[in-house]
CSV table of C-alpha atoms and ligand atoms in Angstrom, one decimal:
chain,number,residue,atom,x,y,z
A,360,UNK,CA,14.8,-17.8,-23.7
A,361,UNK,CA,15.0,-17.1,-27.6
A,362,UNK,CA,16.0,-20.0,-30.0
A,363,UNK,CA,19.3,-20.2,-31.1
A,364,UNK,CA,19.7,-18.0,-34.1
A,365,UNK,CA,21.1,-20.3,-37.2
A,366,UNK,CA,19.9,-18.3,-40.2
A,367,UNK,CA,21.8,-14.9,-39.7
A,368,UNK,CA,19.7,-11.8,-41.0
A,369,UNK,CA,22.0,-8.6,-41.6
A,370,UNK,CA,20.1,-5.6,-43.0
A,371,UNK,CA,22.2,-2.8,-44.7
A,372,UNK,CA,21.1,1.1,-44.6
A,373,UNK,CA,22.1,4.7,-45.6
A,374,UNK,CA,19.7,6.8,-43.8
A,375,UNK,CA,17.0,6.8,-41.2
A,376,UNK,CA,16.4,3.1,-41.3
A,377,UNK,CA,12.4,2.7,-40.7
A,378,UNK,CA,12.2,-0.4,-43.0
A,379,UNK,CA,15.3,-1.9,-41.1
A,380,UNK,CA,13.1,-1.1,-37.9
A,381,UNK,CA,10.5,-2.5,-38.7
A,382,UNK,CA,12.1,-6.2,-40.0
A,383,UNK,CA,13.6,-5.8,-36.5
A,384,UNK,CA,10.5,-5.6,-35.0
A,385,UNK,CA,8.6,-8.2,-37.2
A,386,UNK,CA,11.6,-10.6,-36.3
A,387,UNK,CA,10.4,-10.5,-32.5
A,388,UNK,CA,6.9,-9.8,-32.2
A,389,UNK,CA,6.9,-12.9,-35.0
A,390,UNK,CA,9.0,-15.0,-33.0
A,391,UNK,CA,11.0,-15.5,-36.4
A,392,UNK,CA,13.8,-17.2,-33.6
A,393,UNK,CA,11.4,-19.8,-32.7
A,394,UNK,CA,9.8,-20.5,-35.6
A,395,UNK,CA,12.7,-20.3,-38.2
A,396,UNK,CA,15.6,-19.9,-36.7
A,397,UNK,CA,16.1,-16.8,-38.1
A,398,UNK,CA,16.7,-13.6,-36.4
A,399,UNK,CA,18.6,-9.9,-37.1
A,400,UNK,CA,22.5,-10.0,-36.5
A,401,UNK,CA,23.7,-7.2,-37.5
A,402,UNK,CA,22.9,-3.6,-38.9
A,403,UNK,CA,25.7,-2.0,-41.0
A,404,UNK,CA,25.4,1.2,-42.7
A,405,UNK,CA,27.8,3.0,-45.4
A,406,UNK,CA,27.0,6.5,-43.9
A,407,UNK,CA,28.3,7.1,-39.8
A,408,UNK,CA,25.6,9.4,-39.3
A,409,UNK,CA,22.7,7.3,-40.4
A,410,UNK,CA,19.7,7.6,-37.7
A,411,UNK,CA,19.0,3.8,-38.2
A,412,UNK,CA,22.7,3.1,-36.3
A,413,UNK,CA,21.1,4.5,-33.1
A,414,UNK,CA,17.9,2.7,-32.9
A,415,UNK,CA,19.5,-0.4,-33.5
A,416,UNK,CA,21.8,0.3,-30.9
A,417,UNK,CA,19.0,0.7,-28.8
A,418,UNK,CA,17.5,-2.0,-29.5
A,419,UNK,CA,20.8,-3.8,-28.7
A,420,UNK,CA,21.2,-5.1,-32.2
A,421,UNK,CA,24.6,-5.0,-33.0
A,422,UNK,CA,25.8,-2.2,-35.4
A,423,UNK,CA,28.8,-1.4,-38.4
A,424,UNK,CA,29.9,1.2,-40.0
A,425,UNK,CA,31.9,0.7,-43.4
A,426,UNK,CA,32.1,4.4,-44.5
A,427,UNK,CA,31.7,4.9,-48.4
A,428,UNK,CA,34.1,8.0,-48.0
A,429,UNK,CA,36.9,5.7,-46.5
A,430,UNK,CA,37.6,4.0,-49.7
A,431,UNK,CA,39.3,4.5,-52.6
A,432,UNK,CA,36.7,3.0,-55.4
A,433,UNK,CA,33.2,0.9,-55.3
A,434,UNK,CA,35.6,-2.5,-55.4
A,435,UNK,CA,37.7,-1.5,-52.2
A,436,UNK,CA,34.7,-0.4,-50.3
A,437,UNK,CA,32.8,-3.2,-51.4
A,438,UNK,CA,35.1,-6.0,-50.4
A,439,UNK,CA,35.0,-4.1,-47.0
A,440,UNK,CA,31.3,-4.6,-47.1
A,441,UNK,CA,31.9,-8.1,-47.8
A,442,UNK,CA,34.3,-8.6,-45.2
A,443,UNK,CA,31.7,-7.0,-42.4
A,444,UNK,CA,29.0,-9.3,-43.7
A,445,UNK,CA,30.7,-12.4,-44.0
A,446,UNK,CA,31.7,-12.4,-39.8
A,447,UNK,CA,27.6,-13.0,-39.5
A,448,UNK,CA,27.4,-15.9,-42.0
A,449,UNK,CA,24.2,-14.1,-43.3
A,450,UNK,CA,21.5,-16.9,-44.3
A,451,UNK,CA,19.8,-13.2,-45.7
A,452,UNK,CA,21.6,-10.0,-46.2
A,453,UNK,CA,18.1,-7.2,-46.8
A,454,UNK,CA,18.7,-3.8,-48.0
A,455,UNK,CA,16.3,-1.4,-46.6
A,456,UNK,CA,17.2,1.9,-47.9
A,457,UNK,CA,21.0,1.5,-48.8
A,458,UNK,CA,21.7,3.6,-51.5
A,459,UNK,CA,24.9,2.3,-53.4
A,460,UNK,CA,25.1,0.6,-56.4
A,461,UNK,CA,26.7,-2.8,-55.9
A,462,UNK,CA,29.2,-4.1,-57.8
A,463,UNK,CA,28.5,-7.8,-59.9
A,464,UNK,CA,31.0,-9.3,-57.6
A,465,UNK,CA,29.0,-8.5,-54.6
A,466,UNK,CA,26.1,-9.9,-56.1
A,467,UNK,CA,27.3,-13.0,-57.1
A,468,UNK,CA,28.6,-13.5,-53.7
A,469,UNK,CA,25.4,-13.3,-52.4
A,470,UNK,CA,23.0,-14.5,-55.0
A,471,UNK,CA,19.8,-15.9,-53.6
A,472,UNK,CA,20.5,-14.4,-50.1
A,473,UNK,CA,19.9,-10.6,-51.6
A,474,UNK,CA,16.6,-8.8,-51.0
A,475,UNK,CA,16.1,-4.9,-51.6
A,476,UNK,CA,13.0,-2.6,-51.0
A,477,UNK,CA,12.2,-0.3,-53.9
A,478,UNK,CA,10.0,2.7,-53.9
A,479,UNK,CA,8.0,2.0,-57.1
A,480,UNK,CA,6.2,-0.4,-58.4
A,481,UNK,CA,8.8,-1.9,-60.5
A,482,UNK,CA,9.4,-2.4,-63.8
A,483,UNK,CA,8.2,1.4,-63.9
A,484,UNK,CA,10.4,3.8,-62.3
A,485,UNK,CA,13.7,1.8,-61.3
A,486,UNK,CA,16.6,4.5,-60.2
A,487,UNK,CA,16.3,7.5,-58.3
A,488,UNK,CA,13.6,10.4,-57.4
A,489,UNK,CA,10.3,7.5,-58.0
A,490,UNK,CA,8.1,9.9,-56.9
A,491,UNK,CA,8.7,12.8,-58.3
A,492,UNK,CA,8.7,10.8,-61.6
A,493,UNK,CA,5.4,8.9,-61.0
A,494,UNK,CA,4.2,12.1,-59.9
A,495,UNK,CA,5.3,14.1,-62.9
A,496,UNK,CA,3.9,11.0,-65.6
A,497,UNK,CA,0.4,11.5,-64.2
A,498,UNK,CA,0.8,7.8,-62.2
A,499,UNK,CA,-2.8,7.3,-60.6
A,500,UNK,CA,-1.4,4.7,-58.4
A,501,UNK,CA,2.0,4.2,-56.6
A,502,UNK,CA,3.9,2.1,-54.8
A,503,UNK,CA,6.5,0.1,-53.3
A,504,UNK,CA,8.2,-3.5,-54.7
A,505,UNK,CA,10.4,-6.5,-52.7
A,506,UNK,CA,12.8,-8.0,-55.0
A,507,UNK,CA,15.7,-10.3,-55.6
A,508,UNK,CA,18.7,-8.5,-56.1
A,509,UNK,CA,20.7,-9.1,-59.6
A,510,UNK,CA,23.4,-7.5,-61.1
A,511,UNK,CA,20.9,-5.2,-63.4
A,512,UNK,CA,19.9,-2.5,-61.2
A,513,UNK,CA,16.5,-2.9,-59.2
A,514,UNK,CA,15.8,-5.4,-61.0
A,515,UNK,CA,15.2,-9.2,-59.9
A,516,UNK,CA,12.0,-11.7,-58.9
A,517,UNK,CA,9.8,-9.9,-57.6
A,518,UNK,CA,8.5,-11.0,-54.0
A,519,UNK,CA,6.1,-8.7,-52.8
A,520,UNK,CA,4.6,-5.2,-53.9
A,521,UNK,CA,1.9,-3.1,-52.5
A,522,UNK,CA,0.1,-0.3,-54.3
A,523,UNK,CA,-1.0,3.4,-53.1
A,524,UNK,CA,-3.4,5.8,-54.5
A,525,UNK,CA,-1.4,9.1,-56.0
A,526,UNK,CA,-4.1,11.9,-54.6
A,527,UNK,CA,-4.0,15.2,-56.7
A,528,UNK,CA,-2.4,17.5,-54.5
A,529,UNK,CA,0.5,15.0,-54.1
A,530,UNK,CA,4.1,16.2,-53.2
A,531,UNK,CA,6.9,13.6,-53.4
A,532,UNK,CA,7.1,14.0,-49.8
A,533,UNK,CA,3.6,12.8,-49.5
A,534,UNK,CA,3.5,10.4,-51.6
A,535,UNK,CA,6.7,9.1,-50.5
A,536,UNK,CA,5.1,9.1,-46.8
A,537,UNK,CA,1.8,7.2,-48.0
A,538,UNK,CA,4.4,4.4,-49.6
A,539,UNK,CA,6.6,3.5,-46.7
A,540,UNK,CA,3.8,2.9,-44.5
A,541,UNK,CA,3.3,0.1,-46.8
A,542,UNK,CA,7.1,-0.5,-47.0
A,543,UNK,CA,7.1,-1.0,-43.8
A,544,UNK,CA,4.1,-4.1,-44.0
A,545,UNK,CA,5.4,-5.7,-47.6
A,546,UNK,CA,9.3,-6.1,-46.6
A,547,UNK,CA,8.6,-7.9,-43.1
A,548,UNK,CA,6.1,-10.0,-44.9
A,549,UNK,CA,7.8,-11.0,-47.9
A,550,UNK,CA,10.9,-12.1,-45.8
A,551,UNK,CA,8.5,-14.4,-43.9
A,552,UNK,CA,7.6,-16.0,-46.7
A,553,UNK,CA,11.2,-16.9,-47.9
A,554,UNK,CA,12.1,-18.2,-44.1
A,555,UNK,CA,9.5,-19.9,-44.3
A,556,UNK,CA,10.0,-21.9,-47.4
A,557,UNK,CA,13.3,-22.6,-46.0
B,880,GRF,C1,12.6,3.8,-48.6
B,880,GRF,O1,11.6,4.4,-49.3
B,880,GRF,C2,13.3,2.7,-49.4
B,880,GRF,O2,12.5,2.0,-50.2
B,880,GRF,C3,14.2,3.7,-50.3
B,880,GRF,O3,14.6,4.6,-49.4
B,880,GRF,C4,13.7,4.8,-48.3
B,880,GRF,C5,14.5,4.5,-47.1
B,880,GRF,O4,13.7,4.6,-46.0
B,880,GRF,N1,15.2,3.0,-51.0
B,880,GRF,P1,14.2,4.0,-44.6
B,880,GRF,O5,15.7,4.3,-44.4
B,880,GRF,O6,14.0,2.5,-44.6
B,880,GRF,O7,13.4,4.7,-43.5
């Protein structure tokens, strides 16, 4: 019998949703149920067709859809969002590859509850294509960052990073493959740590 889940986690994605797959995987073979009451509630993603959606099914984690498309501007599709949320009285809501900018409003509502995974090692290369660019500045080192979400974009405490090597013949596919391996260890890892502070 799992403890009674009283500190709601709901993880946001876009896309294929490995980072969301593996905080669902920490949160049992962690026991973060028994030990902090904590466990995943809900997966939602902005895209239908996001890969993430059917593992999580799978897994018999239940899963939203509030589609981007289906809204008329970022506030309407945003107080959606909010609405979807808000049914799971998230203690955390983590994004793990959910690429929309939020609006302040959304952050405010959940200030101190929002985490985000960002493929650099931030403050250096905050926005799009991190690779590419950490490639193309000559970067001997890459890498990946866990932060507090604010309303300046990936920006935010910084909770956990982890650094790669950037090896010569480096692609941003490759690179980008060498990173979320560590992605994968630094965002189960860093959420730890904030359960367990409380
Ligand atoms: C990750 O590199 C994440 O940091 C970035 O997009 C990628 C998503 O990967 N924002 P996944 O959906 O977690 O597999």
């Amino acid at each position: 019998m799992s403890a009674p889940v009283v500190r709601p986690i709901v993880i946001l994605i876009s896309g294929s949703g490995s980072n969301m797959a593996a905080l669902v995987e920490a949160s049992r073979q962690a026991h973060w149920s028994r030990r902090f009451g904590a466990g995943v509630a809900a997966v939602i993603s902005n895209r239908p067709d996001a890969a993430g959606l059917a593992w999580a099914r799978e897994q018999g984690v239940p899963t939203a859809v509030v589609d981007h498309k289906q809204h008329a501007d970022r506030e309407a599709f945003d107080a959606a969002l909010m609405e979807a949320i808000d049914v799971h009285r998230p203690a955390l809501v983590l994004l793990a590859g959910f690429m929309r900018i939020l609006t302040p409003g959304f952050v405010r509502h959940y200030e101190g509850r929002l985490i985000n995974i960002h493929p650099s090692l931030l403050p250096a290369f905050a926005g799009l294509k991190t690779h590419q660019r950490a490639i193309e500045a000559g970067c001997r080192f890459a890498g990946a960052t866990v932060h507090r979400v604010t309303s300046e974009l990936d920006h935010g405490e910084y909770l956990d990073q982890a650094v790669v090597p950037v090896l010569p013949d480096d692609t941003p596919d490759t690179l980008a493959a060498r990173v979320l391996t560590q992605e994968h260890l630094i965002y189960p890892r860093a959420v730890e740590r904030l359960l367990a502070a409380g």
